[in-house]
CSV table of C-alpha atoms in Angstrom, one decimal:
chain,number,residue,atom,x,y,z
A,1,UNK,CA,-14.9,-28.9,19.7
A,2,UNK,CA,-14.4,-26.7,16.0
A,3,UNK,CA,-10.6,-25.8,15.7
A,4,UNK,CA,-10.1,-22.5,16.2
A,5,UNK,CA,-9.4,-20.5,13.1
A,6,UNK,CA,-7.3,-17.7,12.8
A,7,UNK,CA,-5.9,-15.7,10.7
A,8,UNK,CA,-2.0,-13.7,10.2
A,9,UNK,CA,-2.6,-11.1,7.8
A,10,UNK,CA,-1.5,-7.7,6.6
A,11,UNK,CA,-2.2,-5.3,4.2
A,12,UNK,CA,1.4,-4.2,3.5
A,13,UNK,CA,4.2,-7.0,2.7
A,14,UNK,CA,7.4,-7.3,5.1
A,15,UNK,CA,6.0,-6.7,7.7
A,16,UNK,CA,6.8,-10.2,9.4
A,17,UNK,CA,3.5,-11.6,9.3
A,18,UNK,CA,4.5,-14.9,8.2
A,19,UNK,CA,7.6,-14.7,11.0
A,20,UNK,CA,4.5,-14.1,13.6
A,21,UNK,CA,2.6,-16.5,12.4
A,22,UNK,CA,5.3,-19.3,12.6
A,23,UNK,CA,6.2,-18.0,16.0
A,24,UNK,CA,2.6,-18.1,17.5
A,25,UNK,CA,2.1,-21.7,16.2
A,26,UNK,CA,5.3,-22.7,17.8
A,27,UNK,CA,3.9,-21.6,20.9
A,28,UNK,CA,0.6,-23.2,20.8
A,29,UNK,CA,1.7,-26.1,19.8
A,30,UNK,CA,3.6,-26.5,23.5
A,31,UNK,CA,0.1,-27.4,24.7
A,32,UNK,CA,-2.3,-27.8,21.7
A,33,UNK,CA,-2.6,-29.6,18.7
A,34,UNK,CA,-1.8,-27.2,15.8
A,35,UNK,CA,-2.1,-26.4,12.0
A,36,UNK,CA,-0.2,-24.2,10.2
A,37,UNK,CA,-1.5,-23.5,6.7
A,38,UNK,CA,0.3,-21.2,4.4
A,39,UNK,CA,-1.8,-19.8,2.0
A,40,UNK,CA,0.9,-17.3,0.0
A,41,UNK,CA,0.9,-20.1,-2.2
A,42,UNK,CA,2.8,-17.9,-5.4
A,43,UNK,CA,5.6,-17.1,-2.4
A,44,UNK,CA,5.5,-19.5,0.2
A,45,UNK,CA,8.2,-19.6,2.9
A,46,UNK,CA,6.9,-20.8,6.7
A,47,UNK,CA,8.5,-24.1,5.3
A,48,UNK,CA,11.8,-22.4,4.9
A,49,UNK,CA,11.4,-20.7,8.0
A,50,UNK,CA,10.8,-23.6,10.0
A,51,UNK,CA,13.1,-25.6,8.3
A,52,UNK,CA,10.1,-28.3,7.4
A,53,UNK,CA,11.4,-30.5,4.6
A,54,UNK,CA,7.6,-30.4,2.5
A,55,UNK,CA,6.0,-33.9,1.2
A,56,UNK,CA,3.8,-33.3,-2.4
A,57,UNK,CA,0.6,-35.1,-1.6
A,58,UNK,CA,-1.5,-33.3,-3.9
A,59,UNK,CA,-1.7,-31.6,-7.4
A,60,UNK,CA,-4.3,-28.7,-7.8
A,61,UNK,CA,-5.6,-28.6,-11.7
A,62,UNK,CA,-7.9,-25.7,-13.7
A,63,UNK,CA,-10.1,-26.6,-16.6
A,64,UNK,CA,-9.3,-24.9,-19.3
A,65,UNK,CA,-11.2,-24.2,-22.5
A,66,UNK,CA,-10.0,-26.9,-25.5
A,67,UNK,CA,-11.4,-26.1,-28.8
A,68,UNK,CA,-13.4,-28.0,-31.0
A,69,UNK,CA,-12.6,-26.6,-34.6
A,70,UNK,CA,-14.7,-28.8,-36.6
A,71,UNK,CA,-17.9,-27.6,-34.0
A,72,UNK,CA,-16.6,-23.6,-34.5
A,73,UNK,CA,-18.6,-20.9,-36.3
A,74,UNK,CA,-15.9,-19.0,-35.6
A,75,UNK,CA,-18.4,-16.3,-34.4
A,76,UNK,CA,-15.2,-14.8,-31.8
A,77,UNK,CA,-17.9,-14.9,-28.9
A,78,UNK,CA,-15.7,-16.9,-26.9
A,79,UNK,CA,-13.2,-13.9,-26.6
A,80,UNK,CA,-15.8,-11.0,-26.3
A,81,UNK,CA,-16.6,-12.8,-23.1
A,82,UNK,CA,-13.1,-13.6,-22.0
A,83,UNK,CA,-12.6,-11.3,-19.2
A,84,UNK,CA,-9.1,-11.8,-19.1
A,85,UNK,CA,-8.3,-11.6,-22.6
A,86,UNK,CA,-7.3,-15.4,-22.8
A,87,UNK,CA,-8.4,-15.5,-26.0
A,88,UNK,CA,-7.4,-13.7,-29.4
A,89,UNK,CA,-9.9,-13.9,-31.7
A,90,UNK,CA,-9.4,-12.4,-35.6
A,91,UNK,CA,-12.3,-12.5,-37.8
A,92,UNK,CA,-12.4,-15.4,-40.2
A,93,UNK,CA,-10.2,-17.6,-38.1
A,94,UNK,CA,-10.1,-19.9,-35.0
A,95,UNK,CA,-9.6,-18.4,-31.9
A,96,UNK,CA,-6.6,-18.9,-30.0
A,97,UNK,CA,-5.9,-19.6,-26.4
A,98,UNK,CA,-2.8,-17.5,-24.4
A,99,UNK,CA,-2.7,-21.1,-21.9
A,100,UNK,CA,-1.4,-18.4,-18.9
A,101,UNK,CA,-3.8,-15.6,-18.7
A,102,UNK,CA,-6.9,-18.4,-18.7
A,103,UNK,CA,-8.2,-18.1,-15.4
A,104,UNK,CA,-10.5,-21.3,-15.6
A,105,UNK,CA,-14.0,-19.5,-15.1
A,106,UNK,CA,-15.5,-21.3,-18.3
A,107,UNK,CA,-17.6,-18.2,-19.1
A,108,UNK,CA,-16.1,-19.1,-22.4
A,109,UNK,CA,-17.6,-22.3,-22.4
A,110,UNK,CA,-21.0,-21.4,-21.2
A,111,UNK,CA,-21.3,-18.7,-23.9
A,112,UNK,CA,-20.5,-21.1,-26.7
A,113,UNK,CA,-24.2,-21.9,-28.6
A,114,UNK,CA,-22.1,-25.0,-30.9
A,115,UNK,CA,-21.0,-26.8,-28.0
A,116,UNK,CA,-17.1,-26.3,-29.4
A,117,UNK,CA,-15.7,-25.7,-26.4
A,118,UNK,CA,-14.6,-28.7,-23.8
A,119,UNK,CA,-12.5,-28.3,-20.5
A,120,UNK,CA,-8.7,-29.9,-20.7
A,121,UNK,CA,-6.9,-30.0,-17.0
A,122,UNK,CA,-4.1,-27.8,-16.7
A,123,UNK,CA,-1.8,-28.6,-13.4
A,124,UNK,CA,-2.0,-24.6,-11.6
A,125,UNK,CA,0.3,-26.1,-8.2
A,126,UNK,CA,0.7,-29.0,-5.4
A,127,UNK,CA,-0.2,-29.4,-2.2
A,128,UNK,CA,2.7,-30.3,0.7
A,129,UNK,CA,2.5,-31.5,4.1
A,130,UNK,CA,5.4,-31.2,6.5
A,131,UNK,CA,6.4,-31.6,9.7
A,132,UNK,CA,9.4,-29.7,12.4
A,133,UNK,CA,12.8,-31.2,12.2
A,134,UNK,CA,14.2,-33.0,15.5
A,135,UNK,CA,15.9,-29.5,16.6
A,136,UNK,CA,12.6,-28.8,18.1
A,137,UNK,CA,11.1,-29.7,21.1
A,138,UNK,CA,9.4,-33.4,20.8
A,139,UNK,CA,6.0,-32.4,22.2
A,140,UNK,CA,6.5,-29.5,20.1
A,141,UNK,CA,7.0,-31.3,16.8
A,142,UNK,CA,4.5,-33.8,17.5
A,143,UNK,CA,1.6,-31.4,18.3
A,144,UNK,CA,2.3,-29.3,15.1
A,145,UNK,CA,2.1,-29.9,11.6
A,146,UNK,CA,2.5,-27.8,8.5
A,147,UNK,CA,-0.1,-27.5,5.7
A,148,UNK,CA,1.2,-25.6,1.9
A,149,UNK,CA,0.9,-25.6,-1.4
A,150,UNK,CA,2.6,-23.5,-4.1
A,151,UNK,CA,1.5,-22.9,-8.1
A,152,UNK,CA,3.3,-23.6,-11.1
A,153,UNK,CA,5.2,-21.0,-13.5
A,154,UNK,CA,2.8,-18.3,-15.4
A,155,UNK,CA,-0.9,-19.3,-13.4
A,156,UNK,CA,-2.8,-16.1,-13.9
A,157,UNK,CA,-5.1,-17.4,-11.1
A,158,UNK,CA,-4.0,-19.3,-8.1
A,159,UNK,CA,-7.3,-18.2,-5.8
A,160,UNK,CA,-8.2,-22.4,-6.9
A,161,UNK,CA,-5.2,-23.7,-5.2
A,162,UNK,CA,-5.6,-21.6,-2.1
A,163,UNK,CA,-9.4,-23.1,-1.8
A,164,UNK,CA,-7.8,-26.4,-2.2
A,165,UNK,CA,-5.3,-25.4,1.0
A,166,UNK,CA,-8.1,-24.2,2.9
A,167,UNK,CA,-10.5,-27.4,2.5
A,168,UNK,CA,-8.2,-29.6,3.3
A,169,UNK,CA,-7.4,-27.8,6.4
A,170,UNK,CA,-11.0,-27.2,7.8
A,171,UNK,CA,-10.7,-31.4,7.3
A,172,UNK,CA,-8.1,-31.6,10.0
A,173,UNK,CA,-11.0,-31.5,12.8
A,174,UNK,CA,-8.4,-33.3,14.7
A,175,UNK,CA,-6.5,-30.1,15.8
A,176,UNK,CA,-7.1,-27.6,18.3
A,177,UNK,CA,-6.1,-24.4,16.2
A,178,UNK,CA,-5.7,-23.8,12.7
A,179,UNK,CA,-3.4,-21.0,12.1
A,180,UNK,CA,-3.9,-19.4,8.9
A,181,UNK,CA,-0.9,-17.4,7.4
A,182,UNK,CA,-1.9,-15.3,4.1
A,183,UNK,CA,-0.5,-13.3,1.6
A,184,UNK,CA,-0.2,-9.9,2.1
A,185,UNK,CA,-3.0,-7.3,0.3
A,186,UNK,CA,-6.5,-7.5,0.0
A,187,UNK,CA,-6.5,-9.2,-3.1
A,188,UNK,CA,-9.0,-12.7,-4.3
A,189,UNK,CA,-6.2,-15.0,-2.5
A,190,UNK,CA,-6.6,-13.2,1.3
A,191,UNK,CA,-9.9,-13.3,0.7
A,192,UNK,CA,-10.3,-16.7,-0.1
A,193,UNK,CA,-8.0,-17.4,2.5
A,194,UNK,CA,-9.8,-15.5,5.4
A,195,UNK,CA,-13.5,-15.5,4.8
A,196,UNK,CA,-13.7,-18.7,7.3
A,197,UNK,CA,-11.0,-17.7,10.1
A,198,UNK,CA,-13.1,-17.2,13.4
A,199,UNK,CA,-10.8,-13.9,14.1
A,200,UNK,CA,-7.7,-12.2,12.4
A,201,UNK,CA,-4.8,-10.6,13.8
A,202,UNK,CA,-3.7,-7.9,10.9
A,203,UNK,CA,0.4,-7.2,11.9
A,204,UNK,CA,1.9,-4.0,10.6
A,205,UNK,CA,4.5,-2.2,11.2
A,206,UNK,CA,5.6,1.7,12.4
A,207,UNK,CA,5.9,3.8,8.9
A,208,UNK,CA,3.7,5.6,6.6
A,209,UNK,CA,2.7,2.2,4.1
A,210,UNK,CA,2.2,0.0,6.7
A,211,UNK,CA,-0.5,2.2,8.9
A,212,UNK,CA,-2.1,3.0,5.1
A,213,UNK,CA,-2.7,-0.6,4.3
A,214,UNK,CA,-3.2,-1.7,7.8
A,215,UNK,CA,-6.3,0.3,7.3
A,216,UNK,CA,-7.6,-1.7,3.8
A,217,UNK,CA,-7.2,-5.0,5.5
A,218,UNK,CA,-9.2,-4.1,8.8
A,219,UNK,CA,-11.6,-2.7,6.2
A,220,UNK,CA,-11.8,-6.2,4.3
A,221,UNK,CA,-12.0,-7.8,7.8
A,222,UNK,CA,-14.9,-5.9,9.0
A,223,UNK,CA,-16.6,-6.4,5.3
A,224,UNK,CA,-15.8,-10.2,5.9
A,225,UNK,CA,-17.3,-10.1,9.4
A,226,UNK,CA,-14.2,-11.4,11.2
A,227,UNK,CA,-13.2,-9.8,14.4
A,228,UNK,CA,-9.8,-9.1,14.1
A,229,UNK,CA,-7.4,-6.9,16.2
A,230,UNK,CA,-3.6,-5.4,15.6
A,231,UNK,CA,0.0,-6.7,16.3
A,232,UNK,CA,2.6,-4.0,16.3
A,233,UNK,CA,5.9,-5.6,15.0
A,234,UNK,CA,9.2,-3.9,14.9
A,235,UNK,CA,8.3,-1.1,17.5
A,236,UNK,CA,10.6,1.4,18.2
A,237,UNK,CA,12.5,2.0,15.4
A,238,UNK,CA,9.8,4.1,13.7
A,239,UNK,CA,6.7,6.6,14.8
A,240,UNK,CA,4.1,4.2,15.4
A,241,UNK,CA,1.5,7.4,16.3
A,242,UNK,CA,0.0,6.5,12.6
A,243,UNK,CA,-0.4,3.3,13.7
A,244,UNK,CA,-1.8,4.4,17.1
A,245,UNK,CA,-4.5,6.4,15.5
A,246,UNK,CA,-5.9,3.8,12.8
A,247,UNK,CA,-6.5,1.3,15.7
A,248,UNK,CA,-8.1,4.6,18.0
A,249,UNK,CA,-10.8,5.4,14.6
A,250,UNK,CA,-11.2,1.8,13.7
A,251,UNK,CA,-11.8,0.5,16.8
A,252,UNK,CA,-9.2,-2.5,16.3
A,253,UNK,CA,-6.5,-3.0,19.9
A,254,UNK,CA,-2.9,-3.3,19.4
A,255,UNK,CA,-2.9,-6.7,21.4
A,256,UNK,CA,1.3,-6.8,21.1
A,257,UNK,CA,3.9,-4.6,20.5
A,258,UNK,CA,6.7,-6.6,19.3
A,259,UNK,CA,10.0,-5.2,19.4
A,260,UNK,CA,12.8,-5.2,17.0
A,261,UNK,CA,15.1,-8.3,17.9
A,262,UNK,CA,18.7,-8.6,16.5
A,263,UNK,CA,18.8,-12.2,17.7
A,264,UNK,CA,15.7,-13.0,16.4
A,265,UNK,CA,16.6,-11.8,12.9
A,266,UNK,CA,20.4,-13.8,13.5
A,267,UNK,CA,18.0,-17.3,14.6
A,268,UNK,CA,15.6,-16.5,11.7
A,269,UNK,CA,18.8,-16.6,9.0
A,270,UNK,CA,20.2,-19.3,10.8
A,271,UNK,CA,16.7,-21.7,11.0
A,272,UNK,CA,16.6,-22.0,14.5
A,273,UNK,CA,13.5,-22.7,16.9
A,274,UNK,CA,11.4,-19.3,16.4
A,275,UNK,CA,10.2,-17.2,19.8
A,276,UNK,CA,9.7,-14.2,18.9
A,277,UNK,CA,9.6,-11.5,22.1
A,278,UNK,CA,5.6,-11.0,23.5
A,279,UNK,CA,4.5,-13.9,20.8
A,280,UNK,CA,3.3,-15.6,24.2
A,281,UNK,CA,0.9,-12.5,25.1
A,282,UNK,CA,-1.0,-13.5,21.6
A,283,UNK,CA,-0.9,-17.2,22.3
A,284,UNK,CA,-2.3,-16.5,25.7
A,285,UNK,CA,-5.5,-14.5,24.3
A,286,UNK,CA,-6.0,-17.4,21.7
A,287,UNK,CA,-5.9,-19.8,24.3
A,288,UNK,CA,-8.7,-18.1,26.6
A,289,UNK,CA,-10.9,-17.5,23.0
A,290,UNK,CA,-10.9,-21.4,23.0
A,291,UNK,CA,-12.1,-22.1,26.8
């Protein structure tokens, strides 16, 4: 049997997603084999979370354009092409490449007619591996396993590296449940990150941003085709009606309301075993969507 697939993801940041997501793989991992895969790869953090001490077993690289100057015309076309302004070109001289806004397309390439335009491999981040530290349980830490990766400094694109993340995970057929934890937004990198989960659970919290972009990413879901459904975290310190009546016109359950925990907050500081209050509600859905 396919590991299950699913996505932690939100539209609005802070809301505790990656917390959640942690959490729930904790918990499945008490009876299932489980993979964790952190996708917010320009601001990772289950490792820090979890207290995983990361191993680099990869590096992720872009081609980007290298210039032939003896091959040039010098006609600019390269940079009227250049959707992200990579290049500066000035009439009568050689373009020039700005290294951090190239995004690696190779339109530029492609639209060069004297073939003066060859790829050069630019490192854009790594790949880790990782697993818990011996304060967990030992069944625990031997069903689990973490999955990361992180860019370099100035990468205007990182939606490569994320791919990278997600390939290798859908290699691990190995494991029961693949828990994917993305960035928050509904940008190229949630996308990339989601487009394969078999169902989402989109967390948000009780104020007036999170109910707005809790809406754009069950939007994005349903455009993706993934079924997805709502966690409520931090309830009652806030009016979650908003909340209440995005999941009443979308459709979308609130499948856990997850209260506001001192002690989880004081275990979360401290890097303690996560179990976060009514994560085993969630764990116990996921576990009757794989029978």
């Amino acid at each position: 049997m396919k590991p299950l697939m699913v996505a932690i993801t939100g539209g609005k940041g802070g809301t505790g997603k990656s917390t959640i997501a942690c959490s729930l793989a904790i918990a499945l991992a008490d009876k299932f084999r489980v993979l964790l895969v952190d996708t917010d790869v320009e601001c990772p953090d289950d490792h820090i979370i979890l207290s995983v001490q990361r191993r680099k077993t990869d590096e992720v690289t872009l081609q980007i354009p290298s210039f032939d100057f003896s091959a040039c015309s010098m006609c600019g076309k390269c940079s009227e092409v250049c959707r992200k302004n990579a290049i500066v070109f000035v009439e009568g001289r050689h373009p020039i490449l700005v290294r951090d806004r190239c995004s690696g397309c190779g339109t530029c390439s492609l639209s060069c007619r004297n073939n003066a335009i060859k790829d050069e491999d630019m490192v854009a981040g790594f790949l880790y591996d990782g697993k818990l530290p011996e304060n967990y349980d030992e069944k625990i830490r031997r069903n689990f396993r973490l999955l990361s990766g992180e860019t370099t400094v100035n990468i205007e694109s990182s939606a490569r590296l994320v791919d990278s993340l997600m390939k290798n995970a859908r290699e691990n057929h190995d494991m029961d449940f693949i828990i994917i934890d993305t960035a928050a937004g509904v940008h190229c990198n949630v996308i990339h990150a989601i487009m394969d989960a078999n169902l989402a659970f989109a967390v948000t919290e009780p104020t007036p941003f999170g109910s707005h972009d809790l809406k754009l990413i069950l939007e994005l879901l349903e455009r993706l085709d993934v079924t997805s459904s709502i966690i409520l975290n931090r309830a009652g310190i806030g009016n979650a009606d908003p909340v209440l009546e995005v999941s009443r016109e979308t459709g979308r359950p609130i499948v856990a309301e997850i209260e506001y925990s001192k002690d989880l907050m004081e275990a979360y500081s401290g890097g303690e075993p996560l179990n976060v209050p009514g994560i085993d509600t969630v764990a116990g859905l996921l576990e009757m969507q794989r029978c």
